[in-house]
XYZ file of C-alpha atoms in Angstrom:
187
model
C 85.564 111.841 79.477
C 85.804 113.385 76.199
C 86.109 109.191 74.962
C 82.552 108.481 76.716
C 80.858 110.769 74.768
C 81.863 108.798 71.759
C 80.773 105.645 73.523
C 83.968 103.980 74.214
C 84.565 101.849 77.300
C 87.268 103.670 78.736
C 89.579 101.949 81.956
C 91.606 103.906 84.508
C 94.381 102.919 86.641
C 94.528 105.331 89.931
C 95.298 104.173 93.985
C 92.130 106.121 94.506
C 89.443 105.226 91.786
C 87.677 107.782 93.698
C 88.930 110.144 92.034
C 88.693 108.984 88.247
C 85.941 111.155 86.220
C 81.853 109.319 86.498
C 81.567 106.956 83.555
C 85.234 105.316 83.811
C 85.814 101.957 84.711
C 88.130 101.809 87.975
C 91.221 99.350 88.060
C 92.735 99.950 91.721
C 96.143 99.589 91.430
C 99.784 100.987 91.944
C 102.085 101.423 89.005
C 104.535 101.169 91.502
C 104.068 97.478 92.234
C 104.940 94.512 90.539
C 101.880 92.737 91.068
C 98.513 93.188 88.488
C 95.909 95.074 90.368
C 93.006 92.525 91.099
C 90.422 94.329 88.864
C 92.746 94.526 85.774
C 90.635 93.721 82.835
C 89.574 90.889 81.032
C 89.532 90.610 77.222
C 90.791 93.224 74.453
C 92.397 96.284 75.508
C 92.215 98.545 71.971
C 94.237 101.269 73.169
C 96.564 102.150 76.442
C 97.517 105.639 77.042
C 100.668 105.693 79.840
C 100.252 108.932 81.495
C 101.341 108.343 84.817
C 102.895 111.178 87.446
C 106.081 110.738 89.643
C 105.227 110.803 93.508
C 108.698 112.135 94.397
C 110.397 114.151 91.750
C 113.855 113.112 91.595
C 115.643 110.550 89.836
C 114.462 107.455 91.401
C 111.095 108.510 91.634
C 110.403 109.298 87.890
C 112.381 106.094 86.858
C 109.957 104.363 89.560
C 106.798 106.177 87.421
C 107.957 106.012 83.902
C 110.557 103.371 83.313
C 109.071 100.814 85.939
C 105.534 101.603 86.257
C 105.379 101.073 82.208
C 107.516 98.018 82.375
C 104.695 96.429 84.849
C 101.807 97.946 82.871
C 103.508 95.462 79.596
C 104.050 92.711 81.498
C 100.088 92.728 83.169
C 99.298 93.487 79.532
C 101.301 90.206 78.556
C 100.190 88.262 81.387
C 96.454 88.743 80.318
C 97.416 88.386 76.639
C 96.371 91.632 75.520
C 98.153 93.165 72.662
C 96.321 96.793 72.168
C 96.287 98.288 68.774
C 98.226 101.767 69.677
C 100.013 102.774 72.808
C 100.193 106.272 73.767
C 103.218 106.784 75.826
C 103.122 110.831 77.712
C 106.405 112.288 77.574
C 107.772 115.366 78.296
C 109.743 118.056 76.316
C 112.554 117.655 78.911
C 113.642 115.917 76.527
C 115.536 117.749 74.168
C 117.424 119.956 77.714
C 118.235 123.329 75.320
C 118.144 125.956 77.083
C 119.843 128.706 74.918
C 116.866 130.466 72.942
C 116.709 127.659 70.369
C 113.327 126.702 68.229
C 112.495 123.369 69.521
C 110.256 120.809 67.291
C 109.978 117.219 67.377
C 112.834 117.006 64.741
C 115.112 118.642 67.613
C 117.722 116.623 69.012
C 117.294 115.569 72.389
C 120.083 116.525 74.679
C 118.364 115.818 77.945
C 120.651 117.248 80.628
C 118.277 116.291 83.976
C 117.396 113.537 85.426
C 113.886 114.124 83.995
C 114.590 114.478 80.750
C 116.972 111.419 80.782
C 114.274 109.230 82.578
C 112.119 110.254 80.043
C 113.954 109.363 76.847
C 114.572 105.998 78.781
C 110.906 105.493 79.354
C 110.124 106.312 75.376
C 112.317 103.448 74.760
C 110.894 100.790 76.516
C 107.106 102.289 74.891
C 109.057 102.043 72.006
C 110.505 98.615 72.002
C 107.069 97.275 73.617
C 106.103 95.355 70.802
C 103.054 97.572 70.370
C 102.610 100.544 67.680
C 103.469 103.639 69.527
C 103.162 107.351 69.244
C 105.272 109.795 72.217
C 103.456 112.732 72.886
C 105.935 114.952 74.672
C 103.712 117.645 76.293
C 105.031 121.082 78.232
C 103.388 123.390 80.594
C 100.395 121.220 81.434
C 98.342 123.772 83.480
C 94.381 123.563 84.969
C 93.475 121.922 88.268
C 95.421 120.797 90.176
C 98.534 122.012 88.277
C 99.119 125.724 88.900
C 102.485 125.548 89.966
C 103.583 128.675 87.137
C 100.512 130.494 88.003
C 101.867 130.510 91.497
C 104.851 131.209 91.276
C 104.181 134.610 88.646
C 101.914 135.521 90.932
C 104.429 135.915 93.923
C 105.938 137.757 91.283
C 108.197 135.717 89.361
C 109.807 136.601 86.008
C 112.420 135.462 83.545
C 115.318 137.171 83.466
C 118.532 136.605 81.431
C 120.509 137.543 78.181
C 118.672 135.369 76.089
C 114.821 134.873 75.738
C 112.956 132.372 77.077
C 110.108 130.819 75.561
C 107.196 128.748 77.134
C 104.723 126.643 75.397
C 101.675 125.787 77.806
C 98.594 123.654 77.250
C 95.652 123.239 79.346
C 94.753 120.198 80.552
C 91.274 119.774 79.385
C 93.511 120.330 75.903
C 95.704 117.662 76.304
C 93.511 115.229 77.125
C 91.476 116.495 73.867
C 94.743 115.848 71.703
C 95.064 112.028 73.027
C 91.937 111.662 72.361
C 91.766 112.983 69.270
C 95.213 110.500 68.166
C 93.160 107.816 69.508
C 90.417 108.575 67.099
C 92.968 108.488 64.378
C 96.006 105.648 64.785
């Protein structure tokens, strides 16, 4: 949305186009299948941001979303000739699995223990080795609609508890989508 306003033709991939914000070109399609949706488009693509979501959240399901669903993003890209300028692959700060207190920046080393955080730095590889310039964005704590699984869960009165502290870092997701945006506007 935030893209619009500047005038850009903006595409989105959903099942449900339905459900993509007014102003947003629809592509129906599954990341999950091999096959380029039938309204993929034609011509230049400047920019792709990946930002997909895992359906079931275990191992196979996130490889399914991030490793796979990326790998048939590329080849539709490839298929269509399209070479965009910058991809944005969203990542996760799963990533770097500490979990002892430590100050984590993007210079930390990633130690991914989980399955997500394993996926994950698999997935940054193949955005990585694309062919394409790209930038990870490894976001934490996205919260707003639709996403108020912490909110929930303090309100049925959870709280951390341990020897060490524990540190969040939350962004909204109005914010996030400001921050690719704003990258956009700059790579």
């Amino acid at each position: 949305s935030q893209l619009l306003a500047s005038e850009w033709d903006v595409h989105g991939l959903r099942r449900n186009i339905s459900c993509l914000p007014d102003g947003v070109i629809g592509i129906a399609g599954d990341l999950f299948k091999k096959d380029c949706p039938d309204t993929w488009p034609i011509g230049e693509v400047d920019y792709l941001v990946y930002c997909a979501a895992a359906t079931d959240h275990d191992g196979v399901g996130y490889r399914t979303a991030y490793v796979q669903g990326l790998q048939h993003v590329l080849e539709w890209l490839n298929d269509y000739g399209q070479k965009p300028k910058h991809l944005l692959f969203v990542s996760s700060s799963s990533v770097y699995g500490h979990h002892n207190g430590e100050w984590i920046d993007e210079t930390s080393d990633t130690l991914a223990k989980g399955y997500s955080g394993q996926v994950m730095l698999e997935a940054e590889q193949v955005a990585l080795n694309s062919g394409i310039p790209t930038s990870i964005v490894r976001l934490t704590g996205i919260y707003g609609p639709g996403r108020e699984w912490l909110l929930t869960r303090v309100r049925q009165g959870y709280r951390a508890v341990g020897d060490s502290p524990s540190y969040g870092n939350r962004i909204h997701a109005d914010d996030a989508a400001g921050l690719l945006a704003f990258l956009l506007r700059h790579v």
